mmCIF file of C-alpha atoms and ligand atoms in Angstrom:
data_model
loop_
_atom_site.group_PDB
_atom_site.id
_atom_site.type_symbol
_atom_site.label_atom_id
_atom_site.label_comp_id
_atom_site.label_asym_id
_atom_site.label_seq_id
_atom_site.Cartn_x
_atom_site.Cartn_y
_atom_site.Cartn_z
ATOM 1 C CA UNK H 23 10.915 7.477 -22.874
ATOM 2 C CA UNK H 24 14.104 5.632 -21.960
ATOM 3 C CA UNK H 25 15.671 6.076 -25.372
ATOM 4 C CA UNK H 26 19.074 7.793 -25.099
ATOM 5 C CA UNK H 27 18.962 7.474 -21.322
ATOM 6 C CA UNK H 28 21.445 5.177 -19.619
ATOM 7 C CA UNK H 29 21.296 3.406 -16.260
ATOM 8 C CA UNK H 30 23.998 4.238 -13.681
ATOM 9 C CA UNK H 31 25.041 1.661 -11.104
ATOM 10 C CA UNK H 32 25.930 3.186 -7.731
ATOM 11 C CA UNK H 33 28.697 2.051 -5.462
ATOM 12 C CA UNK H 34 26.433 2.077 -2.380
ATOM 13 C CA UNK H 35 23.766 -0.553 -2.911
ATOM 14 C CA UNK H 36 20.574 -1.598 -1.231
ATOM 15 C CA UNK H 37 22.579 -4.402 0.370
ATOM 16 C CA UNK H 38 24.899 -1.886 2.073
ATOM 17 C CA UNK H 39 21.914 0.060 3.385
ATOM 18 C CA UNK H 40 20.139 -3.050 4.655
ATOM 19 C CA UNK H 41 23.301 -4.148 6.443
ATOM 20 C CA UNK H 42 23.660 -0.775 8.149
ATOM 21 C CA UNK H 43 19.947 -0.693 9.066
ATOM 22 C CA UNK H 44 20.161 -4.260 10.272
ATOM 23 C CA UNK H 45 16.901 -5.206 8.569
ATOM 24 C CA UNK H 46 15.485 -5.992 5.146
ATOM 25 C CA UNK H 47 13.474 -3.553 3.086
ATOM 26 C CA UNK H 48 10.236 -4.544 1.331
ATOM 27 C CA UNK H 49 6.741 -3.296 0.490
ATOM 28 C CA UNK H 50 3.557 -4.149 2.377
ATOM 29 C CA UNK H 51 0.731 -3.089 0.077
ATOM 30 C CA UNK H 52 -2.574 -2.502 1.894
ATOM 31 C CA UNK H 53 -5.552 -2.703 -0.459
ATOM 32 C CA UNK H 54 -9.258 -2.463 0.304
ATOM 33 C CA UNK H 55 -12.357 -0.326 0.129
ATOM 34 C CA UNK H 56 -12.409 3.205 1.468
ATOM 35 C CA UNK H 57 -13.053 2.902 5.204
ATOM 36 C CA UNK H 58 -11.765 -0.680 5.372
ATOM 37 C CA UNK H 59 -8.991 0.435 7.723
ATOM 38 C CA UNK H 60 -5.931 0.636 5.455
ATOM 39 C CA UNK H 61 -4.640 3.936 6.859
ATOM 40 C CA UNK H 62 -5.375 3.118 10.498
ATOM 41 C CA UNK H 63 -3.697 -0.253 10.203
ATOM 42 C CA UNK H 64 -0.692 0.963 8.185
ATOM 43 C CA UNK H 65 -0.145 3.717 10.763
ATOM 44 C CA UNK H 66 -0.334 1.287 13.669
ATOM 45 C CA UNK H 67 2.093 -1.113 11.952
ATOM 46 C CA UNK H 68 4.418 1.810 11.200
ATOM 47 C CA UNK H 69 4.419 2.828 14.882
ATOM 48 C CA UNK H 70 5.232 -0.731 15.948
ATOM 49 C CA UNK H 71 8.048 -1.132 13.417
ATOM 50 C CA UNK H 72 9.479 2.338 14.069
ATOM 51 C CA UNK H 73 9.523 1.789 17.815
ATOM 52 C CA UNK H 74 11.336 -1.520 17.326
ATOM 53 C CA UNK H 75 14.086 0.237 15.386
ATOM 54 C CA UNK H 76 13.047 -0.142 11.753
ATOM 55 C CA UNK H 77 13.259 2.442 8.995
ATOM 56 C CA UNK H 78 9.683 2.582 7.795
ATOM 57 C CA UNK H 79 7.351 4.937 5.941
ATOM 58 C CA UNK H 80 3.645 5.008 5.148
ATOM 59 C CA UNK H 81 2.586 6.089 1.666
ATOM 60 C CA UNK H 82 -1.116 6.869 1.845
ATOM 61 C CA UNK H 83 -3.505 7.559 -1.035
ATOM 62 C CA UNK H 84 -5.083 10.601 0.595
ATOM 63 C CA UNK H 85 -1.662 12.169 1.272
ATOM 64 C CA UNK H 86 0.055 11.283 -1.997
ATOM 65 C CA UNK H 87 -2.895 12.781 -3.836
ATOM 66 C CA UNK H 88 -2.082 16.145 -2.196
ATOM 67 C CA UNK H 89 1.331 16.278 -3.901
ATOM 68 C CA UNK H 90 2.901 13.747 -6.253
ATOM 69 C CA UNK H 91 -0.502 12.744 -7.655
ATOM 70 C CA UNK H 92 -2.478 15.964 -7.207
ATOM 71 C CA UNK H 93 -3.161 16.046 -10.958
ATOM 72 C CA UNK H 94 -4.978 12.696 -10.859
ATOM 73 C CA UNK H 95 -8.675 11.972 -10.323
ATOM 74 C CA UNK H 96 -10.492 8.638 -9.987
ATOM 75 C CA UNK H 97 -11.039 7.414 -13.552
ATOM 76 C CA UNK H 98 -9.627 3.939 -14.202
ATOM 77 C CA UNK H 99 -6.847 5.582 -16.233
ATOM 78 C CA UNK H 100 -5.867 7.979 -13.439
ATOM 79 C CA UNK H 101 -5.910 5.179 -10.882
ATOM 80 C CA UNK H 102 -3.549 3.156 -13.135
ATOM 81 C CA UNK H 103 -1.202 6.140 -13.251
ATOM 82 C CA UNK H 104 -1.499 6.639 -9.476
ATOM 83 C CA UNK H 105 -0.421 3.011 -8.956
ATOM 84 C CA UNK H 106 2.413 3.333 -11.426
ATOM 85 C CA UNK H 107 3.851 6.404 -9.674
ATOM 86 C CA UNK H 108 3.419 5.022 -6.182
ATOM 87 C CA UNK H 109 4.911 1.716 -7.294
ATOM 88 C CA UNK H 110 7.987 3.541 -8.570
ATOM 89 C CA UNK H 111 8.277 5.589 -5.367
ATOM 90 C CA UNK H 112 7.960 2.386 -3.319
ATOM 91 C CA UNK H 113 10.756 0.879 -5.369
ATOM 92 C CA UNK H 114 13.017 3.843 -4.601
ATOM 93 C CA UNK H 115 12.325 3.580 -0.875
ATOM 94 C CA UNK H 116 13.058 -0.161 -0.939
ATOM 95 C CA UNK H 117 16.317 0.618 -2.717
ATOM 96 C CA UNK H 118 17.037 3.123 0.088
ATOM 97 C CA UNK H 119 16.583 0.355 2.670
ATOM 98 C CA UNK H 120 13.199 1.466 3.978
ATOM 99 C CA UNK H 121 10.144 -0.677 4.701
ATOM 100 C CA UNK H 122 7.215 0.786 2.746
ATOM 101 C CA UNK H 123 3.642 0.532 4.001
ATOM 102 C CA UNK H 124 1.537 1.589 1.002
ATOM 103 C CA UNK H 125 -2.158 2.164 1.750
ATOM 104 C CA UNK H 126 -4.158 2.607 -1.432
ATOM 105 C CA UNK H 127 -7.635 1.513 -2.493
ATOM 106 C CA UNK H 128 -5.802 0.116 -5.544
ATOM 107 C CA UNK H 129 -8.988 -1.489 -6.890
ATOM 108 C CA UNK H 130 -7.541 -3.160 -9.981
ATOM 109 C CA UNK H 131 -5.756 -6.514 -9.701
ATOM 110 C CA UNK H 132 -3.729 -5.815 -12.792
ATOM 111 C CA UNK H 133 -2.332 -2.581 -11.312
ATOM 112 C CA UNK H 134 -1.349 -4.291 -8.069
ATOM 113 C CA UNK H 135 0.309 -7.115 -9.976
ATOM 114 C CA UNK H 136 2.144 -4.606 -12.130
ATOM 115 C CA UNK H 137 3.627 -3.007 -9.017
ATOM 116 C CA UNK H 138 4.632 -6.476 -7.785
ATOM 117 C CA UNK H 139 6.306 -7.238 -11.110
ATOM 118 C CA UNK H 140 8.305 -3.980 -11.061
ATOM 119 C CA UNK H 141 9.912 -4.910 -7.734
ATOM 120 C CA UNK H 142 12.531 -7.605 -7.190
ATOM 121 C CA UNK H 143 10.949 -11.000 -6.504
ATOM 122 C CA UNK H 144 9.729 -11.371 -2.918
ATOM 123 C CA UNK H 145 9.676 -7.644 -2.142
ATOM 124 C CA UNK H 146 5.933 -7.022 -2.602
ATOM 125 C CA UNK H 147 3.452 -8.391 -0.062
ATOM 126 C CA UNK H 148 -0.226 -7.742 -0.608
ATOM 127 C CA UNK H 149 -2.296 -7.147 2.539
ATOM 128 C CA UNK H 150 -6.011 -7.353 1.857
ATOM 129 C CA UNK H 151 -8.025 -5.270 4.342
ATOM 130 C CA UNK H 152 -11.188 -7.297 4.009
ATOM 131 C CA UNK H 153 -14.299 -5.480 5.136
ATOM 132 C CA UNK H 154 -17.863 -5.653 3.835
ATOM 133 C CA UNK H 155 -19.086 -2.625 1.943
ATOM 134 C CA UNK H 156 -21.945 -2.278 4.474
ATOM 135 C CA UNK H 157 -19.451 -1.927 7.347
ATOM 136 C CA UNK H 158 -17.292 0.585 5.434
ATOM 137 C CA UNK H 159 -20.387 2.559 4.581
ATOM 138 C CA UNK H 160 -21.540 2.466 8.189
ATOM 139 C CA UNK H 161 -18.114 3.768 9.355
ATOM 140 C CA UNK H 162 -17.920 6.420 6.629
ATOM 141 C CA UNK H 163 -15.305 8.448 8.572
ATOM 142 C CA UNK H 164 -15.065 11.098 5.854
ATOM 143 C CA UNK H 165 -18.754 11.162 4.849
ATOM 144 C CA UNK H 166 -17.692 10.048 1.365
ATOM 145 C CA UNK H 167 -20.138 7.136 0.985
ATOM 146 C CA UNK H 168 -23.070 9.379 1.918
ATOM 147 C CA UNK H 169 -21.951 11.884 -0.690
ATOM 148 C CA UNK H 170 -21.326 9.162 -3.295
ATOM 149 C CA UNK H 171 -24.847 7.768 -2.708
ATOM 150 C CA UNK H 172 -26.246 11.256 -3.322
ATOM 151 C CA UNK H 173 -24.331 11.348 -6.594
ATOM 152 C CA UNK H 174 -21.979 14.087 -5.408
ATOM 153 C CA UNK H 175 -18.838 11.970 -5.993
ATOM 154 C CA UNK H 176 -18.472 10.023 -9.208
ATOM 155 C CA UNK H 177 -16.514 6.780 -9.753
ATOM 156 C CA UNK H 178 -16.657 5.979 -6.049
ATOM 157 C CA UNK H 179 -15.176 2.558 -5.300
ATOM 158 C CA UNK H 180 -17.824 0.053 -4.212
ATOM 159 C CA UNK H 181 -20.685 2.341 -5.266
ATOM 160 C CA UNK H 182 -20.078 3.457 -8.828
ATOM 161 C CA UNK H 183 -16.619 2.011 -9.550
ATOM 162 C CA UNK H 184 -15.324 -1.545 -9.151
ATOM 163 C CA UNK H 185 -13.163 -3.129 -6.478
ATOM 164 C CA UNK H 186 -11.417 -6.323 -7.568
ATOM 165 C CA UNK H 187 -10.661 -8.469 -4.518
ATOM 166 C CA UNK H 188 -7.201 -10.027 -4.387
ATOM 167 C CA UNK H 189 -7.293 -13.675 -5.485
ATOM 168 C CA UNK H 190 -4.294 -14.862 -3.480
ATOM 169 C CA UNK H 191 -3.284 -12.079 -1.099
ATOM 170 C CA UNK H 192 -0.154 -12.632 0.977
ATOM 171 C CA UNK H 193 -1.998 -11.575 4.133
ATOM 172 C CA UNK H 194 -5.750 -11.161 4.743
ATOM 173 C CA UNK H 195 -6.953 -9.048 7.647
ATOM 174 C CA UNK H 196 -10.638 -9.077 8.520
ATOM 175 C CA UNK H 197 -10.862 -5.492 9.675
ATOM 176 C CA UNK H 198 -14.511 -5.757 10.710
ATOM 177 C CA UNK H 199 -13.896 -8.471 13.304
ATOM 178 C CA UNK H 200 -10.458 -7.773 14.813
ATOM 179 C CA UNK H 201 -9.210 -4.866 16.895
ATOM 180 C CA UNK H 202 -6.441 -2.769 15.357
ATOM 181 C CA UNK H 203 -4.000 -4.093 18.006
ATOM 182 C CA UNK H 204 -4.852 -7.696 17.061
ATOM 183 C CA UNK H 205 -4.424 -6.846 13.375
ATOM 184 C CA UNK H 206 -0.967 -5.383 14.044
ATOM 185 C CA UNK H 207 -0.013 -8.566 15.885
ATOM 186 C CA UNK H 208 -1.148 -10.743 12.976
ATOM 187 C CA UNK H 209 0.946 -8.698 10.564
ATOM 188 C CA UNK H 210 4.044 -8.624 12.754
ATOM 189 C CA UNK H 211 3.862 -12.389 13.292
ATOM 190 C CA UNK H 212 3.480 -12.952 9.541
ATOM 191 C CA UNK H 213 6.480 -10.727 8.832
ATOM 192 C CA UNK H 214 8.521 -12.761 11.300
ATOM 193 C CA UNK H 215 7.314 -16.050 9.802
ATOM 194 C CA UNK H 216 8.292 -14.836 6.340
ATOM 195 C CA UNK H 217 11.703 -13.794 7.772
ATOM 196 C CA UNK H 218 11.163 -10.232 6.631
ATOM 197 C CA UNK H 219 11.837 -8.916 10.141
ATOM 198 C CA UNK H 220 13.848 -10.456 12.961
ATOM 199 C CA UNK H 221 12.234 -12.690 15.541
ATOM 200 C CA UNK H 222 13.012 -10.350 18.486
HETATM 201 N N1 PPS C 303 -14.124 8.233 -6.245
HETATM 202 C C1 PPS C 303 -13.375 7.829 -5.202
HETATM 203 N N2 PPS C 303 -13.131 6.498 -5.018
HETATM 204 C C2 PPS C 303 -12.352 6.110 -3.963
HETATM 205 N N3 PPS C 303 -11.793 6.965 -3.072
HETATM 206 C C3 PPS C 303 -12.004 8.301 -3.233
HETATM 207 C C4 PPS C 303 -12.811 8.772 -4.292
HETATM 208 N N4 PPS C 303 -12.863 10.129 -4.203
HETATM 209 C C5 PPS C 303 -12.134 10.483 -3.140
HETATM 210 N N5 PPS C 303 -11.609 9.390 -2.547
HETATM 211 C C6 PPS C 303 -10.654 9.478 -1.413
HETATM 212 O O1 PPS C 303 -9.387 9.153 -1.992
HETATM 213 C C7 PPS C 303 -8.793 8.071 -1.299
HETATM 214 C C8 PPS C 303 -8.370 6.964 -2.275
HETATM 215 O O2 PPS C 303 -7.219 7.339 -2.943
HETATM 216 P P1 PPS C 303 -6.270 6.219 -3.538
HETATM 217 O O3 PPS C 303 -5.131 6.943 -4.145
HETATM 218 O O4 PPS C 303 -5.975 5.226 -2.481
HETATM 219 O O5 PPS C 303 -7.192 5.546 -4.654
HETATM 220 S S1 PPS C 303 -6.744 4.586 -5.827
HETATM 221 O O6 PPS C 303 -5.803 3.591 -5.258
HETATM 222 O O7 PPS C 303 -6.112 5.370 -6.873
HETATM 223 O O8 PPS C 303 -7.977 3.934 -6.305
HETATM 224 C C9 PPS C 303 -9.832 7.502 -0.371
HETATM 225 O O9 PPS C 303 -9.119 7.269 0.825
HETATM 226 P P2 PPS C 303 -9.388 6.030 1.778
HETATM 227 O O10 PPS C 303 -10.733 6.302 2.359
HETATM 228 O O11 PPS C 303 -8.280 6.147 2.787
HETATM 229 O O12 PPS C 303 -9.333 4.762 0.992
HETATM 230 C C10 PPS C 303 -10.884 8.575 -0.249
HETATM 231 O O13 PPS C 303 -10.639 9.348 0.905
HETATM 232 N N1 ADP C 304 -10.431 -3.173 13.336
HETATM 233 C C1 ADP C 304 -10.320 -2.037 12.667
HETATM 234 N N2 ADP C 304 -9.327 -1.892 11.770
HETATM 235 C C2 ADP C 304 -9.199 -0.729 11.096
HETATM 236 N N3 ADP C 304 -10.023 0.329 11.215
HETATM 237 C C3 ADP C 304 -11.035 0.241 12.121
HETATM 238 C C4 ADP C 304 -11.211 -0.940 12.850
HETATM 239 N N4 ADP C 304 -12.289 -0.763 13.637
HETATM 240 C C5 ADP C 304 -12.735 0.467 13.402
HETATM 241 N N5 ADP C 304 -11.993 1.100 12.493
HETATM 242 C C6 ADP C 304 -12.266 2.451 12.060
HETATM 243 O O1 ADP C 304 -12.617 2.420 10.673
HETATM 244 C C7 ADP C 304 -12.161 3.602 10.032
HETATM 245 C C8 ADP C 304 -11.251 3.191 8.901
HETATM 246 O O2 ADP C 304 -10.753 4.337 8.293
HETATM 247 P P1 ADP C 304 -9.357 4.381 7.586
HETATM 248 O O3 ADP C 304 -8.299 3.775 8.424
HETATM 249 O O4 ADP C 304 -9.166 5.790 7.117
HETATM 250 O O5 ADP C 304 -9.629 3.396 6.355
HETATM 251 P P2 ADP C 304 -9.153 3.519 4.842
HETATM 252 O O6 ADP C 304 -7.767 4.066 4.861
HETATM 253 O O7 ADP C 304 -9.236 2.123 4.321
HETATM 254 O O8 ADP C 304 -10.151 4.469 4.202
HETATM 255 C C9 ADP C 304 -11.426 4.437 11.083
HETATM 256 O O9 ADP C 304 -12.317 5.385 11.611
HETATM 257 C C10 ADP C 304 -11.050 3.379 12.137
HETATM 258 O O10 ADP C 304 -10.937 3.929 13.435
#
């Protein structure tokens, strides 16, 4: 409820923070099936950006669900709420001048678009980690697909819950054909081309 609650404008703005950091802040939103490589890729991009002097943070579904979203499960309703909270947290980090790498299955287009719409125009960039279900299932790093197939996990994305592919993602990474290093390069080059990071 925002009734009876008033917005305060602060003297120090995002602009001040970006100027001091010497780079822009924005959100790269990694979406894809479990096992498609979101976390591995977001972590590798974070390392690259951090080492080149950027303020950057990864928000990862598995980790956020241990704290901020520990009350949520995997029904469509809980996933909507997960996206809403993470979208708001991403917005705060962007306001603080930090580059956010959000790695969430985020299976519903509408939820991803809602996050985009809550951020200032041009701040949300969808990265589709495109990987066939068969490959994700073959990787199965956490044994989740095997358990979902046995019926031990309900509402499992790709098996018993939907994944809605992005229609016009900002960046597509084929994580079953590239190496992680090559994927990082593609992303960094795209960020430079979009003038989100400097062409160093
Ligand atoms: N039912 C079901 N469906 C999908 N994923 C499941 C499920 N149960 C547990 N897990 C584990 O939770 C991670 C996904 O959490 P997210 O917060 O990214 O999911 S969502 O965006 O709210 O859909 C996901 O992490 P990743 O494998 O990194 O994608 C899984 O480890
Ligand atoms: N090119 C690649 N890109 C990303 N992950 C890869 C790639 N090749 C193999 N993998 C492996 O696939 C698995 C993906 O797991 P993870 O990064 O946790 O995905 P997600 O976060 O989407 O569940 C990891 O074990 C990773 O080492």
